[in-house]
Amino acid sequence: ENNISRYHQEFLELELIGKGQFGSVYKCVNRLDGCIYAVKKSTKPVAGSAFEKTALNEVYAHAVLGKHQHVVRYYSAWAEDNHMIIQNEYCNGGSLADKIVREPLSGQELRTLLLHVAEGLRYIHSEGLVHMDIKPGNIFVSREKKLHITNYDSADDGFEDLDDTSLLEEELTYKIGDLGHVTSIQNPQVEEGDCRYLPNEILHEDYSHLTKADVFALGVTALECAGAGPLPKNGDEWHRLRQGRVPALPQKLSRDLVELLEAMIRPDATHRPSPSQILQHRALSPDSSK
Ligand SMILES: Cn1cc(CCO)c2c3c(c(-c4ccccc4Cl)cc21)C(=O)NC3=O
């Protein structure tokens, strides 16, 4: 058989950027197109095992969820020497989990996070799928320097006085990644995600409103990013959160934003807003930052 590794033929490994029970993720440059990719290598699951279902789930989901600016893009997947390999878009800003280690997100960053991830969820749900493992570790950040001609002084003939703080601003884009738990809304085969973000109804195997499980997980994710962490994995604190009580936060958020977060973690899934309703919420309207 062809024992030349496609992985080593097509990619130059730059660095290990993640390691877990799932496998290892490398930052790689593709030798042909010169672009950077995130490539995950996981041990090939035993045929017929739950791991195989997850691995195939992920690739099927990526194949269905083509190009969307708030879903990490998929390029290719293949099996070689007992490994499953998936090549995805590389997001150069780390994961949201990395970002909130040092300090919580500000009100404005929380609004941007909710807008981007709600957009991504609206797209995933519109394709008849649900993510089922929304959490900071599965949301990736892309940072791009955008040229903003804001205070361009026509007197200058060039950009010699380019003050890069005003013109080259950093724009953050949040992208939903890790589609390993994605399942179909119509005939769900739920592999529970991280219990810190799991709504009570899923724990009780009530799959009648799966899209609202993603909304709940996004609500808890936003609370954690606002400084409510570390989140409980069980016990009284876990149940208090499932009674819809927003925990004390180390920062003052606008009443509108707190009301939106409370709505997203309501005990009754049918009372939580859909991604579309989140996007129309007054807490996220442009003038709400005043
Ligand atoms: C740990 N880790 C760090 C990163 C880079 C963030 O700056 C990362 C990425 C991905 C993934 C990933 C997650 C799940 C499945 C496949 C991949 Cl490639 C994991 C990642 C992915 O799909 N795209 C990434 O950037």
CSV table of C-alpha atoms and ligand atoms in Angstrom, one decimal:
chain,number,residue,atom,x,y,z
A,1,GLU,CA,0.0,0.0,0.0
A,2,ASN,CA,1.0,3.6,-0.4
A,3,ASN,CA,3.0,4.1,2.8
A,4,ILE,CA,4.0,7.7,1.9
A,5,SER,CA,2.2,10.0,4.3
A,6,ARG,CA,-0.1,12.4,2.5
A,7,TYR,CA,0.1,14.6,5.6
A,8,HIS,CA,3.9,14.9,5.3
A,9,GLN,CA,3.8,15.2,1.5
A,10,GLU,CA,1.3,18.1,1.5
A,11,PHE,CA,2.1,19.8,4.8
A,12,LEU,CA,5.1,21.2,6.7
A,13,GLU,CA,4.3,21.0,10.5
A,14,LEU,CA,5.0,24.4,12.2
A,15,GLU,CA,3.9,23.8,15.8
A,16,LEU,CA,1.7,21.7,18.0
A,17,ILE,CA,-1.2,24.0,19.0
A,18,GLY,CA,-3.5,21.6,20.8
A,19,LYS,CA,-3.5,18.2,22.4
A,20,GLY,CA,-6.3,16.3,24.1
A,21,GLN,CA,-7.9,12.9,24.3
A,22,PHE,CA,-9.3,13.8,20.8
A,23,GLY,CA,-5.8,13.8,19.3
A,24,SER,CA,-3.4,16.5,18.4
A,25,VAL,CA,-3.8,19.7,16.4
A,26,TYR,CA,-0.9,21.2,14.4
A,27,LYS,CA,-0.4,24.6,12.8
A,28,CYS,CA,0.8,23.6,9.3
A,29,VAL,CA,1.7,25.3,6.0
A,30,ASN,CA,0.5,23.6,2.9
A,31,ARG,CA,3.5,23.1,0.6
A,32,LEU,CA,1.4,23.7,-2.5
A,33,ASP,CA,-0.7,26.8,-1.8
A,34,GLY,CA,1.6,28.2,1.0
A,35,CYS,CA,-1.4,28.8,3.3
A,36,ILE,CA,-1.5,28.0,7.0
A,37,TYR,CA,-4.0,25.4,8.2
A,38,ALA,CA,-5.1,23.8,11.5
A,39,VAL,CA,-4.7,20.1,11.0
A,40,LYS,CA,-6.1,17.7,13.6
A,41,LYS,CA,-4.6,14.1,13.8
A,42,SER,CA,-6.6,11.7,15.8
A,43,THR,CA,-6.1,8.0,16.2
A,44,LYS,CA,-8.4,6.2,13.8
A,45,PRO,CA,-11.5,5.1,15.8
A,46,VAL,CA,-12.3,1.4,16.0
A,47,ALA,CA,-14.8,0.6,13.3
A,48,GLY,CA,-18.4,0.8,14.6
A,49,SER,CA,-17.4,2.6,17.8
A,50,ALA,CA,-18.9,5.8,19.2
A,51,PHE,CA,-15.6,7.5,18.4
A,52,GLU,CA,-16.0,6.5,14.7
A,53,LYS,CA,-19.5,8.0,14.7
A,54,THR,CA,-18.2,11.2,16.2
A,55,ALA,CA,-15.3,11.3,13.7
A,56,LEU,CA,-17.6,10.8,10.7
A,57,ASN,CA,-20.2,13.2,12.2
A,58,GLU,CA,-17.6,15.9,12.2
A,59,VAL,CA,-16.6,15.4,8.5
A,60,TYR,CA,-20.2,15.0,7.4
A,61,ALA,CA,-21.1,18.2,9.3
A,62,HIS,CA,-18.2,20.1,7.8
A,63,ALA,CA,-19.2,18.9,4.3
A,64,VAL,CA,-22.7,20.2,4.8
A,65,LEU,CA,-21.7,23.5,6.5
A,66,GLY,CA,-19.8,25.0,3.6
A,67,LYS,CA,-18.5,28.6,3.8
A,68,HIS,CA,-19.8,30.8,6.6
A,69,GLN,CA,-17.8,33.6,8.2
A,70,HIS,CA,-18.7,32.4,11.7
A,71,VAL,CA,-18.1,28.7,11.2
A,72,VAL,CA,-14.5,27.4,10.9
A,73,ARG,CA,-14.0,26.3,7.3
A,74,TYR,CA,-13.2,22.7,6.4
A,75,TYR,CA,-10.9,21.8,3.5
A,76,SER,CA,-10.2,18.1,3.5
A,77,ALA,CA,-10.2,14.9,5.6
A,78,TRP,CA,-8.5,11.5,5.0
A,79,ALA,CA,-7.3,8.4,6.8
A,80,GLU,CA,-3.7,7.3,6.9
A,81,ASP,CA,-1.7,4.8,8.9
A,82,ASN,CA,-4.4,4.3,11.4
A,83,HIS,CA,-5.1,8.1,11.9
A,84,MET,CA,-8.0,10.3,10.9
A,85,ILE,CA,-6.8,13.7,9.6
A,86,ILE,CA,-8.9,16.8,9.1
A,87,GLN,CA,-7.6,20.0,7.6
A,88,ASN,CA,-9.4,23.2,8.7
A,89,GLU,CA,-9.1,26.9,8.5
A,90,TYR,CA,-6.5,28.2,10.9
A,91,CYS,CA,-7.8,31.0,13.2
A,92,ASN,CA,-4.8,33.1,14.2
A,93,GLY,CA,-6.2,34.5,17.4
A,94,GLY,CA,-6.4,31.4,19.6
A,95,SER,CA,-9.5,30.1,21.2
A,96,LEU,CA,-12.0,32.1,23.2
A,97,ALA,CA,-10.9,29.9,26.2
A,98,ASP,CA,-7.3,31.2,25.8
A,99,LYS,CA,-8.6,34.8,25.5
A,100,ILE,CA,-10.6,34.9,28.8
A,101,VAL,CA,-7.8,33.3,30.9
A,102,ARG,CA,-6.2,36.7,31.6
A,103,GLU,CA,-9.3,38.9,31.8
A,104,PRO,CA,-13.0,38.8,31.1
A,105,LEU,CA,-14.5,40.3,27.9
A,106,SER,CA,-15.9,43.8,28.0
A,107,GLY,CA,-19.5,44.6,27.4
A,108,GLN,CA,-18.7,45.5,23.8
A,109,GLU,CA,-16.7,42.3,23.2
A,110,LEU,CA,-19.5,40.3,24.7
A,111,ARG,CA,-22.0,41.9,22.2
A,112,THR,CA,-19.6,41.1,19.3
A,113,LEU,CA,-19.2,37.5,20.5
A,114,LEU,CA,-23.0,37.0,20.8
A,115,LEU,CA,-23.6,38.6,17.4
A,116,HIS,CA,-21.0,36.4,15.6
A,117,VAL,CA,-21.8,33.1,17.3
A,118,ALA,CA,-25.6,33.7,17.0
A,119,GLU,CA,-25.0,34.3,13.3
A,120,GLY,CA,-23.1,31.0,13.1
A,121,LEU,CA,-25.8,29.1,15.0
A,122,ARG,CA,-28.5,30.6,12.8
A,123,TYR,CA,-26.6,29.2,9.8
A,124,ILE,CA,-26.0,25.8,11.4
A,125,HIS,CA,-29.7,25.5,12.5
A,126,SER,CA,-30.9,26.6,9.0
A,127,GLU,CA,-29.1,23.5,7.6
A,128,GLY,CA,-31.1,21.3,10.0
A,129,LEU,CA,-28.1,20.7,12.3
A,130,VAL,CA,-27.3,21.5,15.9
A,131,HIS,CA,-23.7,22.0,17.3
A,132,MET,CA,-24.3,20.5,20.8
A,133,ASP,CA,-20.9,21.5,22.2
A,134,ILE,CA,-20.8,25.3,22.2
A,135,LYS,CA,-18.2,26.5,24.7
A,136,PRO,CA,-15.2,28.9,24.8
A,137,GLY,CA,-12.7,26.1,23.9
A,138,ASN,CA,-14.7,25.5,20.7
A,139,ILE,CA,-14.9,29.1,19.6
A,140,PHE,CA,-11.9,30.3,17.7
A,141,VAL,CA,-10.7,33.9,17.0
A,142,SER,CA,-9.4,35.3,13.8
A,143,ARG,CA,-7.6,38.7,14.0
A,144,GLU,CA,-7.2,40.7,10.9
A,145,LYS,CA,-5.7,44.1,10.5
A,146,LYS,CA,-8.0,46.3,8.6
A,147,LEU,CA,-7.0,49.6,7.0
A,148,HIS,CA,-9.5,52.2,8.2
A,149,ILE,CA,-9.2,55.5,6.3
A,150,THR,CA,-10.8,57.5,9.1
A,151,ASN,CA,-8.8,60.6,9.8
A,152,TYR,CA,-7.0,60.7,6.5
A,153,ASP,CA,-5.4,64.2,6.1
A,154,SER,CA,-5.7,65.1,2.5
A,155,ALA,CA,-2.7,67.5,2.9
A,156,ASP,CA,-0.4,64.5,3.0
A,157,ASP,CA,0.6,63.0,-0.3
A,158,GLY,CA,1.3,59.6,1.1
A,159,PHE,CA,0.9,57.7,4.4
A,160,GLU,CA,4.3,58.8,5.8
A,161,ASP,CA,2.5,60.0,9.0
A,162,LEU,CA,0.6,56.7,9.2
A,163,ASP,CA,-0.2,56.4,12.8
A,164,ASP,CA,-0.9,52.7,12.9
A,165,THR,CA,-3.1,52.9,16.0
A,166,SER,CA,-5.7,54.9,14.2
A,167,LEU,CA,-5.6,53.4,10.7
A,168,LEU,CA,-4.7,49.7,11.1
A,169,GLU,CA,-7.3,48.5,13.5
A,170,GLU,CA,-7.5,44.9,14.6
A,171,GLU,CA,-10.8,43.3,13.8
A,172,LEU,CA,-11.8,40.2,15.7
A,173,THR,CA,-14.0,37.5,14.1
A,174,TYR,CA,-15.4,34.7,16.3
A,175,LYS,CA,-15.9,31.3,14.6
A,176,ILE,CA,-17.7,28.2,15.7
A,177,GLY,CA,-15.3,25.2,15.5
A,178,ASP,CA,-15.1,21.5,16.5
A,179,LEU,CA,-18.2,20.0,14.9
A,180,GLY,CA,-17.6,16.6,16.6
A,181,HIS,CA,-21.0,16.7,18.4
A,182,VAL,CA,-23.0,18.1,15.5
A,183,THR,CA,-26.2,16.1,14.9
A,184,SER,CA,-29.4,16.4,12.9
A,185,ILE,CA,-32.4,18.2,14.5
A,186,GLN,CA,-34.8,15.8,12.9
A,187,ASN,CA,-33.3,12.5,14.0
A,188,PRO,CA,-30.8,13.4,16.7
A,189,GLN,CA,-28.1,11.1,18.0
A,190,VAL,CA,-27.0,13.2,20.8
A,191,GLU,CA,-23.5,12.8,22.2
A,192,GLU,CA,-23.6,15.1,25.2
A,193,GLY,CA,-21.2,18.0,25.1
A,194,ASP,CA,-19.3,19.5,28.1
A,195,CYS,CA,-21.6,19.3,31.2
A,196,ARG,CA,-20.7,22.8,32.3
A,197,TYR,CA,-22.7,24.2,29.3
A,198,LEU,CA,-25.4,21.4,29.2
A,199,PRO,CA,-29.0,22.5,29.7
A,200,ASN,CA,-31.1,20.4,32.1
A,201,GLU,CA,-33.5,19.1,29.5
A,202,ILE,CA,-30.6,17.4,27.5
A,203,LEU,CA,-29.4,15.7,30.7
A,204,HIS,CA,-33.0,14.2,30.9
A,205,GLU,CA,-32.8,13.2,27.2
A,206,ASP,CA,-35.5,15.6,26.1
A,207,TYR,CA,-34.4,16.4,22.5
A,208,SER,CA,-37.5,18.2,21.5
A,209,HIS,CA,-35.8,21.7,21.3
A,210,LEU,CA,-32.2,21.0,20.4
A,211,THR,CA,-31.6,24.4,18.8
A,212,LYS,CA,-32.3,25.9,22.3
A,213,ALA,CA,-29.6,23.7,23.8
A,214,ASP,CA,-27.1,25.6,21.6
A,215,VAL,CA,-28.6,28.9,22.8
A,216,PHE,CA,-28.3,27.8,26.5
A,217,ALA,CA,-24.7,26.8,26.0
A,218,LEU,CA,-24.0,30.2,24.3
A,219,GLY,CA,-25.6,32.0,27.2
A,220,VAL,CA,-23.4,30.1,29.8
A,221,THR,CA,-20.4,30.7,27.5
A,222,ALA,CA,-21.1,34.5,27.5
A,223,LEU,CA,-21.5,34.5,31.3
A,224,GLU,CA,-18.2,32.7,31.7
A,225,CYS,CA,-16.6,35.3,29.4
A,226,ALA,CA,-18.1,38.1,31.4
A,227,GLY,CA,-16.3,36.7,34.5
A,228,ALA,CA,-18.8,34.3,36.0
A,229,GLY,CA,-16.3,31.4,35.8
A,230,PRO,CA,-15.1,28.8,36.8
A,231,LEU,CA,-18.4,27.1,35.9
A,232,PRO,CA,-19.7,24.3,38.0
A,233,LYS,CA,-19.8,20.7,36.6
A,234,ASN,CA,-22.5,19.5,39.0
A,235,GLY,CA,-24.0,20.2,42.4
A,236,ASP,CA,-26.1,23.1,43.7
A,237,GLU,CA,-24.3,25.8,41.7
A,238,TRP,CA,-24.9,23.8,38.5
A,239,HIS,CA,-28.7,23.5,39.3
A,240,ARG,CA,-28.9,27.2,40.3
A,241,LEU,CA,-27.6,28.1,36.9
A,242,ARG,CA,-30.3,25.8,35.4
A,243,GLN,CA,-33.0,27.7,37.4
A,244,GLY,CA,-32.1,30.6,35.1
A,245,ARG,CA,-30.3,32.7,37.8
A,246,VAL,CA,-27.4,34.8,36.4
A,247,PRO,CA,-24.5,34.6,38.9
A,248,ALA,CA,-22.8,37.7,40.3
A,249,LEU,CA,-20.4,39.2,37.7
A,250,PRO,CA,-17.2,41.2,38.4
A,251,GLN,CA,-18.4,43.9,36.0
A,252,LYS,CA,-21.4,46.1,35.5
A,253,LEU,CA,-23.2,45.1,32.3
A,254,SER,CA,-26.1,47.0,30.7
A,255,ARG,CA,-29.6,45.9,31.9
A,256,ASP,CA,-30.4,44.9,28.3
A,257,LEU,CA,-27.4,42.6,28.1
A,258,VAL,CA,-28.2,41.0,31.4
A,259,GLU,CA,-31.8,40.5,30.4
A,260,LEU,CA,-30.6,38.8,27.1
A,261,LEU,CA,-28.3,36.5,29.0
A,262,GLU,CA,-31.0,35.6,31.5
A,263,ALA,CA,-33.4,34.8,28.6
A,264,MET,CA,-30.8,32.5,27.0
A,265,ILE,CA,-30.4,30.4,30.1
A,266,ARG,CA,-34.2,30.1,30.9
A,267,PRO,CA,-35.1,26.7,32.4
A,268,ASP,CA,-37.8,26.2,29.8
A,269,ALA,CA,-36.1,25.7,26.4
A,270,THR,CA,-39.2,27.1,24.5
A,271,HIS,CA,-38.8,30.4,26.4
A,272,ARG,CA,-35.2,30.9,25.3
A,273,PRO,CA,-34.7,33.2,22.2
A,274,SER,CA,-33.7,31.6,18.9
A,275,PRO,CA,-30.5,32.8,17.2
A,276,SER,CA,-32.6,35.1,15.0
A,277,GLN,CA,-34.3,36.7,18.1
A,278,ILE,CA,-30.9,37.1,19.8
A,279,LEU,CA,-29.7,39.0,16.7
A,280,GLN,CA,-32.7,41.3,16.9
A,281,HIS,CA,-32.4,41.9,20.7
A,282,ARG,CA,-32.1,45.6,21.7
A,283,ALA,CA,-28.9,44.7,23.7
A,284,LEU,CA,-27.2,44.0,20.4
A,285,SER,CA,-28.5,46.8,18.3
A,286,PRO,CA,-25.8,49.2,17.2
A,287,ASP,CA,-26.8,52.2,19.3
A,288,SER,CA,-27.0,50.1,22.5
A,289,SER,CA,-23.3,50.7,23.2
A,290,LYS,CA,-24.0,54.4,24.2
B,1,LIG,C1,-6.5,23.6,19.7
B,1,LIG,N1,-6.7,24.5,18.6
B,1,LIG,C2,-6.0,25.7,18.4
B,1,LIG,C3,-6.4,26.2,17.2
B,1,LIG,C4,-5.9,27.5,16.7
B,1,LIG,C5,-6.5,28.7,17.4
B,1,LIG,O1,-5.7,29.8,17.1
B,1,LIG,C6,-7.3,25.4,16.6
B,1,LIG,C7,-8.1,25.4,15.4
B,1,LIG,C8,-8.9,24.3,15.1
B,1,LIG,C9,-9.0,23.2,16.0
B,1,LIG,C10,-9.9,22.0,15.7
B,1,LIG,C11,-10.9,21.6,16.6
B,1,LIG,C12,-11.7,20.5,16.3
B,1,LIG,C13,-11.5,19.7,15.1
B,1,LIG,C14,-10.4,20.1,14.3
B,1,LIG,C15,-9.6,21.2,14.6
B,1,LIG,CL1,-8.4,21.6,13.5
B,1,LIG,C16,-8.3,23.2,17.2
B,1,LIG,C17,-7.5,24.3,17.5
B,1,LIG,C18,-9.6,24.6,13.9
B,1,LIG,O2,-10.4,23.9,13.3
B,1,LIG,N2,-9.1,25.8,13.4
B,1,LIG,C19,-8.2,26.3,14.3
B,1,LIG,O3,-7.7,27.4,14.2
